[in-house]
């Protein structure tokens, strides 16, 4: 570990300042021993049941994460249940809110069976929120944390749906930037629905309260160019999808580390072990497909996520 840290100047300066000492215990699903959600801070404000956010009445708290807080809400006139994401990581200045609205408008126009619908957006006491489709089936992350393993057929069906969603979004000029199991919800038919499209960019482009210079994302699924703070395009989503494919098929993420810095270093400088070394039922052909998706050079990856 000491040797790896001595080489850390090859990573951006923010990666060192954002890295805290490892916490004892087993690595989490994001690959490191400390929480490894999106690298931003948040101070979610509590909203009481019965509060109206636009036409939606808040009913209950669903969850809380690095990007804000999620509530279940109800639109009386439309008889529609929805989820409201209160993005409390966003700086409350007029310019930031304007950029947020412009980005949110482009995301709300996307329509695809594997993309979570955005119904509305607004602000509550100066804090932006988005109203999105409600998915009571939970996320793939919930299922993985519960110990569920996806067989090959299920994995391929899930990956096909996620890849189709990404390919559609890329055609619309939208890059996700934070593809991971926690952002893949499951509908009533068991189909994957990708959530939080462009949310990382919404927050980053609208003055997010981050560690100085931090690129938003989740360390276990971040492409090398994303780690290095370079321009991020569709290839970064392809890398994250390949990481998920590796996780589904091999039963573990490609890289694990004692802390965030070690994990980020691995994305940039190390090659993952072949997935077949963790699951002997996988063929060399599968290893080759995953290796191409996990290539360090964005230009060497699959040209589209749907491939």
mmCIF file of C-alpha atoms in Angstrom:
data_model
loop_
_atom_site.group_PDB
_atom_site.id
_atom_site.type_symbol
_atom_site.label_atom_id
_atom_site.label_comp_id
_atom_site.label_asym_id
_atom_site.label_seq_id
_atom_site.Cartn_x
_atom_site.Cartn_y
_atom_site.Cartn_z
ATOM 1 C CA UNK A 1 0.000 0.000 0.000
ATOM 2 C CA UNK A 2 2.828 2.391 0.854
ATOM 3 C CA UNK A 3 4.456 1.817 -2.518
ATOM 4 C CA UNK A 4 1.205 2.554 -4.305
ATOM 5 C CA UNK A 5 0.694 5.767 -2.395
ATOM 6 C CA UNK A 6 4.206 6.881 -3.281
ATOM 7 C CA UNK A 7 3.179 6.770 -6.934
ATOM 8 C CA UNK A 8 -0.041 8.672 -6.356
ATOM 9 C CA UNK A 9 1.118 11.907 -8.055
ATOM 10 C CA UNK A 10 0.056 10.232 -11.311
ATOM 11 C CA UNK A 11 -3.512 10.633 -10.078
ATOM 12 C CA UNK A 12 -5.201 14.036 -9.836
ATOM 13 C CA UNK A 13 -4.507 16.029 -6.687
ATOM 14 C CA UNK A 14 -8.149 15.808 -5.638
ATOM 15 C CA UNK A 15 -7.925 12.017 -5.346
ATOM 16 C CA UNK A 16 -5.429 12.357 -2.525
ATOM 17 C CA UNK A 17 -7.330 15.039 -0.638
ATOM 18 C CA UNK A 18 -10.552 13.070 -0.980
ATOM 19 C CA UNK A 19 -9.076 9.869 0.421
ATOM 20 C CA UNK A 20 -9.558 9.119 4.084
ATOM 21 C CA UNK A 21 -7.838 6.323 6.013
ATOM 22 C CA UNK A 22 -9.415 2.941 5.458
ATOM 23 C CA UNK A 23 -12.000 1.759 7.962
ATOM 24 C CA UNK A 24 -11.597 -1.758 9.257
ATOM 25 C CA UNK A 25 -13.963 -4.369 7.901
ATOM 26 C CA UNK A 26 -14.803 -6.125 4.673
ATOM 27 C CA UNK A 27 -14.825 -4.109 1.450
ATOM 28 C CA UNK A 28 -18.263 -2.876 0.457
ATOM 29 C CA UNK A 29 -19.793 -3.530 -2.965
ATOM 30 C CA UNK A 30 -18.160 -0.375 -4.276
ATOM 31 C CA UNK A 31 -14.772 -1.987 -3.726
ATOM 32 C CA UNK A 32 -13.287 -0.106 -0.789
ATOM 33 C CA UNK A 33 -13.646 -0.146 2.963
ATOM 34 C CA UNK A 34 -14.977 3.363 3.318
ATOM 35 C CA UNK A 35 -18.255 4.577 1.832
ATOM 36 C CA UNK A 36 -17.749 5.012 -1.901
ATOM 37 C CA UNK A 37 -20.814 6.737 -3.252
ATOM 38 C CA UNK A 38 -20.642 9.740 -5.536
ATOM 39 C CA UNK A 39 -17.747 11.915 -4.402
ATOM 40 C CA UNK A 40 -19.813 14.869 -3.231
ATOM 41 C CA UNK A 41 -21.206 16.119 0.038
ATOM 42 C CA UNK A 42 -24.830 16.708 0.863
ATOM 43 C CA UNK A 43 -26.966 18.018 3.700
ATOM 44 C CA UNK A 44 -30.468 16.772 2.905
ATOM 45 C CA UNK A 45 -33.205 18.903 4.401
ATOM 46 C CA UNK A 46 -36.079 17.030 6.045
ATOM 47 C CA UNK A 47 -39.433 17.477 4.329
ATOM 48 C CA UNK A 48 -42.468 16.517 6.351
ATOM 49 C CA UNK A 49 -45.274 14.320 4.959
ATOM 50 C CA UNK A 50 -48.060 16.493 3.624
ATOM 51 C CA UNK A 51 -45.682 19.100 2.191
ATOM 52 C CA UNK A 52 -46.502 20.051 -1.392
ATOM 53 C CA UNK A 53 -43.695 20.146 -3.945
ATOM 54 C CA UNK A 54 -45.467 21.666 -6.910
ATOM 55 C CA UNK A 55 -48.473 19.457 -7.605
ATOM 56 C CA UNK A 56 -47.000 16.525 -5.672
ATOM 57 C CA UNK A 57 -47.738 15.858 -2.006
ATOM 58 C CA UNK A 58 -44.892 14.231 -0.080
ATOM 59 C CA UNK A 59 -46.005 10.993 1.587
ATOM 60 C CA UNK A 60 -42.901 9.385 3.049
ATOM 61 C CA UNK A 61 -39.114 9.288 3.042
ATOM 62 C CA UNK A 62 -37.747 6.541 0.779
ATOM 63 C CA UNK A 63 -34.016 7.000 1.161
ATOM 64 C CA UNK A 64 -31.077 9.313 1.526
ATOM 65 C CA UNK A 65 -27.800 9.389 -0.372
ATOM 66 C CA UNK A 66 -24.864 11.562 -1.324
ATOM 67 C CA UNK A 67 -26.841 13.458 -3.959
ATOM 68 C CA UNK A 68 -29.814 14.207 -1.737
ATOM 69 C CA UNK A 69 -33.004 12.682 -0.399
ATOM 70 C CA UNK A 70 -35.768 10.691 -2.098
ATOM 71 C CA UNK A 71 -39.427 10.828 -1.111
ATOM 72 C CA UNK A 72 -42.544 9.052 -2.296
ATOM 73 C CA UNK A 73 -45.126 11.587 -3.415
ATOM 74 C CA UNK A 74 -48.584 11.623 -4.959
ATOM 75 C CA UNK A 75 -50.202 13.752 -7.671
ATOM 76 C CA UNK A 76 -53.885 13.971 -6.720
ATOM 77 C CA UNK A 77 -55.231 15.179 -10.075
ATOM 78 C CA UNK A 78 -53.364 12.520 -12.058
ATOM 79 C CA UNK A 79 -53.745 9.812 -9.395
ATOM 80 C CA UNK A 80 -50.045 9.109 -9.879
ATOM 81 C CA UNK A 81 -47.420 8.024 -7.384
ATOM 82 C CA UNK A 82 -43.931 9.344 -8.082
ATOM 83 C CA UNK A 83 -40.513 9.633 -6.477
ATOM 84 C CA UNK A 84 -39.143 13.088 -5.681
ATOM 85 C CA UNK A 85 -35.374 13.560 -5.545
ATOM 86 C CA UNK A 86 -34.423 16.640 -3.521
ATOM 87 C CA UNK A 87 -30.921 17.521 -4.722
ATOM 88 C CA UNK A 88 -29.527 19.189 -1.651
ATOM 89 C CA UNK A 89 -25.923 18.874 -2.874
ATOM 90 C CA UNK A 90 -26.569 21.752 -5.273
ATOM 91 C CA UNK A 91 -25.352 25.226 -4.432
ATOM 92 C CA UNK A 92 -28.317 27.595 -3.998
ATOM 93 C CA UNK A 93 -27.300 30.368 -6.396
ATOM 94 C CA UNK A 94 -29.387 31.621 -9.353
ATOM 95 C CA UNK A 95 -26.826 30.727 -12.030
ATOM 96 C CA UNK A 96 -26.527 27.168 -10.720
ATOM 97 C CA UNK A 97 -30.300 26.776 -10.654
ATOM 98 C CA UNK A 98 -30.550 28.031 -14.233
ATOM 99 C CA UNK A 99 -27.992 25.515 -15.466
ATOM 100 C CA UNK A 100 -29.780 22.786 -13.544
ATOM 101 C CA UNK A 101 -33.071 23.640 -15.244
ATOM 102 C CA UNK A 102 -31.534 23.599 -18.730
ATOM 103 C CA UNK A 103 -29.918 20.215 -18.149
ATOM 104 C CA UNK A 104 -33.074 18.823 -16.517
ATOM 105 C CA UNK A 105 -35.147 19.834 -19.538
ATOM 106 C CA UNK A 106 -32.943 17.802 -21.884
ATOM 107 C CA UNK A 107 -33.110 14.755 -19.618
ATOM 108 C CA UNK A 108 -36.886 15.028 -19.190
ATOM 109 C CA UNK A 109 -37.341 14.799 -22.967
ATOM 110 C CA UNK A 110 -35.831 11.309 -23.158
ATOM 111 C CA UNK A 111 -38.306 8.476 -23.751
ATOM 112 C CA UNK A 112 -37.137 4.864 -23.749
ATOM 113 C CA UNK A 113 -38.526 1.719 -22.074
ATOM 114 C CA UNK A 114 -35.273 1.245 -20.142
ATOM 115 C CA UNK A 115 -34.901 4.886 -19.042
ATOM 116 C CA UNK A 116 -36.642 6.190 -15.928
ATOM 117 C CA UNK A 117 -39.152 8.879 -16.852
ATOM 118 C CA UNK A 118 -38.675 12.392 -15.474
ATOM 119 C CA UNK A 119 -42.073 14.003 -14.884
ATOM 120 C CA UNK A 120 -41.230 17.403 -13.495
ATOM 121 C CA UNK A 121 -38.646 19.540 -11.737
ATOM 122 C CA UNK A 122 -38.707 22.633 -9.581
ATOM 123 C CA UNK A 123 -37.260 23.991 -6.374
ATOM 124 C CA UNK A 124 -38.292 23.864 -2.726
ATOM 125 C CA UNK A 125 -37.071 26.774 -0.612
ATOM 126 C CA UNK A 126 -34.243 27.306 -3.099
ATOM 127 C CA UNK A 127 -33.268 23.634 -3.352
ATOM 128 C CA UNK A 128 -33.890 21.940 -6.744
ATOM 129 C CA UNK A 129 -35.828 18.706 -6.976
ATOM 130 C CA UNK A 130 -36.794 16.281 -9.731
ATOM 131 C CA UNK A 131 -39.990 14.229 -9.929
ATOM 132 C CA UNK A 132 -39.385 10.818 -11.490
ATOM 133 C CA UNK A 133 -41.184 7.571 -12.144
ATOM 134 C CA UNK A 134 -41.763 5.492 -8.993
ATOM 135 C CA UNK A 135 -40.292 1.974 -9.045
ATOM 136 C CA UNK A 136 -41.302 -0.055 -5.978
ATOM 137 C CA UNK A 137 -39.172 -3.033 -7.038
ATOM 138 C CA UNK A 138 -35.936 -1.537 -5.748
ATOM 139 C CA UNK A 139 -32.545 -1.550 -7.437
ATOM 140 C CA UNK A 140 -30.072 -4.166 -8.622
ATOM 141 C CA UNK A 141 -27.813 -2.997 -5.804
ATOM 142 C CA UNK A 142 -30.486 -4.002 -3.281
ATOM 143 C CA UNK A 143 -30.612 -7.487 -4.785
ATOM 144 C CA UNK A 144 -26.836 -7.870 -4.877
ATOM 145 C CA UNK A 145 -26.480 -6.724 -1.277
ATOM 146 C CA UNK A 146 -29.103 -9.308 -0.294
ATOM 147 C CA UNK A 147 -26.787 -11.983 -1.684
ATOM 148 C CA UNK A 148 -28.607 -12.651 -4.944
ATOM 149 C CA UNK A 149 -26.493 -13.929 -7.826
ATOM 150 C CA UNK A 150 -27.669 -13.455 -11.388
ATOM 151 C CA UNK A 151 -27.376 -16.452 -13.675
ATOM 152 C CA UNK A 152 -25.934 -15.928 -17.121
ATOM 153 C CA UNK A 153 -29.302 -15.575 -18.854
ATOM 154 C CA UNK A 154 -30.563 -13.013 -16.332
ATOM 155 C CA UNK A 155 -27.274 -11.121 -16.503
ATOM 156 C CA UNK A 156 -27.434 -10.877 -20.280
ATOM 157 C CA UNK A 157 -31.052 -9.681 -20.229
ATOM 158 C CA UNK A 158 -30.230 -7.011 -17.648
ATOM 159 C CA UNK A 159 -27.117 -5.871 -19.496
ATOM 160 C CA UNK A 160 -28.957 -5.787 -22.825
ATOM 161 C CA UNK A 161 -31.597 -3.460 -21.377
ATOM 162 C CA UNK A 162 -29.057 -1.183 -19.692
ATOM 163 C CA UNK A 163 -26.948 -1.089 -22.855
ATOM 164 C CA UNK A 164 -29.996 -0.155 -24.934
ATOM 165 C CA UNK A 165 -30.795 2.687 -22.526
ATOM 166 C CA UNK A 166 -27.245 4.007 -22.727
ATOM 167 C CA UNK A 167 -27.103 3.723 -26.504
ATOM 168 C CA UNK A 168 -30.345 5.695 -26.794
ATOM 169 C CA UNK A 169 -29.133 8.387 -24.384
ATOM 170 C CA UNK A 170 -25.801 8.733 -26.150
ATOM 171 C CA UNK A 171 -27.716 9.266 -29.380
ATOM 172 C CA UNK A 172 -29.496 12.142 -27.628
ATOM 173 C CA UNK A 173 -26.188 13.642 -26.546
ATOM 174 C CA UNK A 174 -26.593 12.623 -22.889
ATOM 175 C CA UNK A 175 -23.864 10.792 -20.952
ATOM 176 C CA UNK A 176 -24.883 9.154 -17.676
ATOM 177 C CA UNK A 177 -21.538 9.427 -15.798
ATOM 178 C CA UNK A 178 -22.623 7.277 -12.840
ATOM 179 C CA UNK A 179 -23.736 3.876 -14.167
ATOM 180 C CA UNK A 180 -23.892 1.376 -11.296
ATOM 181 C CA UNK A 181 -26.300 -1.226 -9.841
ATOM 182 C CA UNK A 182 -27.793 1.332 -7.430
ATOM 183 C CA UNK A 183 -28.970 3.374 -10.426
ATOM 184 C CA UNK A 184 -30.654 0.426 -12.140
ATOM 185 C CA UNK A 185 -34.214 -0.074 -10.928
ATOM 186 C CA UNK A 186 -36.471 -3.019 -11.713
ATOM 187 C CA UNK A 187 -40.003 -2.591 -13.056
ATOM 188 C CA UNK A 188 -43.003 -4.828 -12.379
ATOM 189 C CA UNK A 189 -41.994 -7.160 -15.222
ATOM 190 C CA UNK A 190 -38.427 -7.530 -14.022
ATOM 191 C CA UNK A 191 -36.984 -5.281 -16.723
ATOM 192 C CA UNK A 192 -34.082 -2.949 -15.887
ATOM 193 C CA UNK A 193 -34.749 0.791 -15.868
ATOM 194 C CA UNK A 194 -31.758 3.126 -15.686
ATOM 195 C CA UNK A 195 -32.207 6.081 -13.342
ATOM 196 C CA UNK A 196 -30.393 9.354 -12.653
ATOM 197 C CA UNK A 197 -29.422 9.970 -16.272
ATOM 198 C CA UNK A 198 -27.102 12.931 -16.429
ATOM 199 C CA UNK A 199 -27.600 13.701 -12.744
ATOM 200 C CA UNK A 200 -23.851 13.712 -12.137
ATOM 201 C CA UNK A 201 -23.453 16.330 -14.875
ATOM 202 C CA UNK A 202 -26.431 18.288 -13.569
ATOM 203 C CA UNK A 203 -24.758 18.555 -10.209
ATOM 204 C CA UNK A 204 -21.215 19.074 -11.466
ATOM 205 C CA UNK A 205 -22.209 21.780 -13.948
ATOM 206 C CA UNK A 206 -24.340 23.584 -11.391
ATOM 207 C CA UNK A 207 -21.796 24.347 -8.676
ATOM 208 C CA UNK A 208 -21.973 21.198 -6.581
ATOM 209 C CA UNK A 209 -20.428 21.393 -3.127
ATOM 210 C CA UNK A 210 -17.550 19.014 -3.795
ATOM 211 C CA UNK A 211 -13.971 18.560 -2.783
ATOM 212 C CA UNK A 212 -12.076 21.017 -4.980
ATOM 213 C CA UNK A 213 -11.829 19.693 -8.523
ATOM 214 C CA UNK A 214 -13.684 16.444 -7.846
ATOM 215 C CA UNK A 215 -15.377 14.671 -10.712
ATOM 216 C CA UNK A 216 -18.637 13.115 -9.588
ATOM 217 C CA UNK A 217 -19.008 9.375 -9.878
ATOM 218 C CA UNK A 218 -18.778 6.155 -7.886
ATOM 219 C CA UNK A 219 -15.190 4.870 -7.502
ATOM 220 C CA UNK A 220 -15.834 1.191 -8.250
ATOM 221 C CA UNK A 221 -17.351 2.016 -11.642
ATOM 222 C CA UNK A 222 -15.350 5.063 -12.738
ATOM 223 C CA UNK A 223 -13.498 4.934 -16.048
ATOM 224 C CA UNK A 224 -9.782 5.835 -16.021
ATOM 225 C CA UNK A 225 -10.396 9.127 -17.837
ATOM 226 C CA UNK A 226 -13.073 10.005 -15.285
ATOM 227 C CA UNK A 227 -10.648 9.288 -12.443
ATOM 228 C CA UNK A 228 -8.066 11.542 -14.085
ATOM 229 C CA UNK A 229 -10.520 14.409 -14.495
ATOM 230 C CA UNK A 230 -10.376 14.302 -18.300
ATOM 231 C CA UNK A 231 -13.316 14.875 -20.634
ATOM 232 C CA UNK A 232 -15.976 12.207 -20.175
ATOM 233 C CA UNK A 233 -17.957 10.796 -23.093
ATOM 234 C CA UNK A 234 -20.052 7.719 -23.905
ATOM 235 C CA UNK A 235 -16.982 5.475 -23.524
ATOM 236 C CA UNK A 236 -17.006 6.142 -19.767
ATOM 237 C CA UNK A 237 -20.521 4.695 -19.569
ATOM 238 C CA UNK A 238 -19.347 1.694 -21.599
ATOM 239 C CA UNK A 239 -16.564 1.123 -19.059
ATOM 240 C CA UNK A 240 -19.038 1.286 -16.165
ATOM 241 C CA UNK A 241 -21.372 -1.135 -17.952
ATOM 242 C CA UNK A 242 -18.470 -3.543 -18.520
ATOM 243 C CA UNK A 243 -17.662 -3.273 -14.806
ATOM 244 C CA UNK A 244 -21.239 -4.246 -13.993
ATOM 245 C CA UNK A 245 -21.097 -7.108 -16.502
ATOM 246 C CA UNK A 246 -17.928 -8.369 -14.817
ATOM 247 C CA UNK A 247 -19.632 -8.102 -11.428
ATOM 248 C CA UNK A 248 -22.739 -10.000 -12.543
ATOM 249 C CA UNK A 249 -20.821 -12.790 -14.275
ATOM 250 C CA UNK A 250 -17.799 -13.168 -11.973
ATOM 251 C CA UNK A 251 -19.563 -12.437 -8.702
ATOM 252 C CA UNK A 252 -17.216 -9.579 -7.770
ATOM 253 C CA UNK A 253 -16.190 -6.185 -9.091
ATOM 254 C CA UNK A 254 -12.930 -6.092 -11.094
ATOM 255 C CA UNK A 255 -10.973 -4.081 -8.521
ATOM 256 C CA UNK A 256 -11.106 -3.931 -4.748
ATOM 257 C CA UNK A 257 -8.982 -1.797 -2.470
ATOM 258 C CA UNK A 258 -8.203 -0.822 1.080
ATOM 259 C CA UNK A 259 -9.386 2.722 0.373
ATOM 260 C CA UNK A 260 -10.587 5.032 -2.341
ATOM 261 C CA UNK A 261 -7.125 6.009 -3.581
ATOM 262 C CA UNK A 262 -6.049 2.409 -4.117
ATOM 263 C CA UNK A 263 -9.262 1.680 -5.991
ATOM 264 C CA UNK A 264 -8.914 4.727 -8.227
ATOM 265 C CA UNK A 265 -5.259 3.892 -8.864
ATOM 266 C CA UNK A 266 -6.271 0.411 -10.012
ATOM 267 C CA UNK A 267 -8.708 1.769 -12.593
ATOM 268 C CA UNK A 268 -5.937 3.830 -14.159
ATOM 269 C CA UNK A 269 -2.905 1.543 -13.867
ATOM 270 C CA UNK A 270 -3.882 -2.108 -13.351
ATOM 271 C CA UNK A 271 -5.467 -4.803 -15.456
ATOM 272 C CA UNK A 272 -8.340 -6.702 -13.817
ATOM 273 C CA UNK A 273 -7.982 -10.456 -13.345
ATOM 274 C CA UNK A 274 -9.864 -12.432 -16.006
ATOM 275 C CA UNK A 275 -13.470 -12.975 -14.957
ATOM 276 C CA UNK A 276 -12.973 -16.696 -15.599
ATOM 277 C CA UNK A 277 -10.414 -16.780 -12.775
ATOM 278 C CA UNK A 278 -13.301 -16.027 -10.420
ATOM 279 C CA UNK A 279 -15.963 -18.017 -12.240
ATOM 280 C CA UNK A 280 -14.523 -21.041 -14.074
ATOM 281 C CA UNK A 281 -17.787 -21.495 -15.974
ATOM 282 C CA UNK A 282 -16.920 -18.447 -18.067
ATOM 283 C CA UNK A 283 -15.125 -18.908 -21.372
ATOM 284 C CA UNK A 284 -12.080 -17.055 -22.753
ATOM 285 C CA UNK A 285 -14.479 -15.396 -25.213
ATOM 286 C CA UNK A 286 -16.326 -13.777 -22.294
ATOM 287 C CA UNK A 287 -12.994 -12.629 -20.850
ATOM 288 C CA UNK A 288 -12.157 -10.991 -24.177
ATOM 289 C CA UNK A 289 -15.497 -9.160 -24.353
ATOM 290 C CA UNK A 290 -15.096 -7.833 -20.807
ATOM 291 C CA UNK A 291 -11.457 -6.868 -21.364
ATOM 292 C CA UNK A 292 -12.419 -4.770 -24.388
ATOM 293 C CA UNK A 293 -15.104 -2.975 -22.387
ATOM 294 C CA UNK A 294 -12.606 -2.339 -19.575
ATOM 295 C CA UNK A 295 -9.822 -1.049 -21.820
ATOM 296 C CA UNK A 296 -7.868 1.858 -20.330
ATOM 297 C CA UNK A 297 -8.008 3.751 -23.628
ATOM 298 C CA UNK A 298 -11.576 4.962 -24.330
ATOM 299 C CA UNK A 299 -11.012 4.543 -28.078
ATOM 300 C CA UNK A 300 -10.227 0.840 -27.591
ATOM 301 C CA UNK A 301 -13.582 0.024 -25.963
ATOM 302 C CA UNK A 302 -16.733 -1.109 -27.704
ATOM 303 C CA UNK A 303 -18.056 1.665 -29.921
ATOM 304 C CA UNK A 304 -21.490 1.575 -28.295
ATOM 305 C CA UNK A 305 -22.878 0.277 -25.013
ATOM 306 C CA UNK A 306 -25.444 -1.793 -26.910
ATOM 307 C CA UNK A 307 -22.651 -3.958 -28.378
#
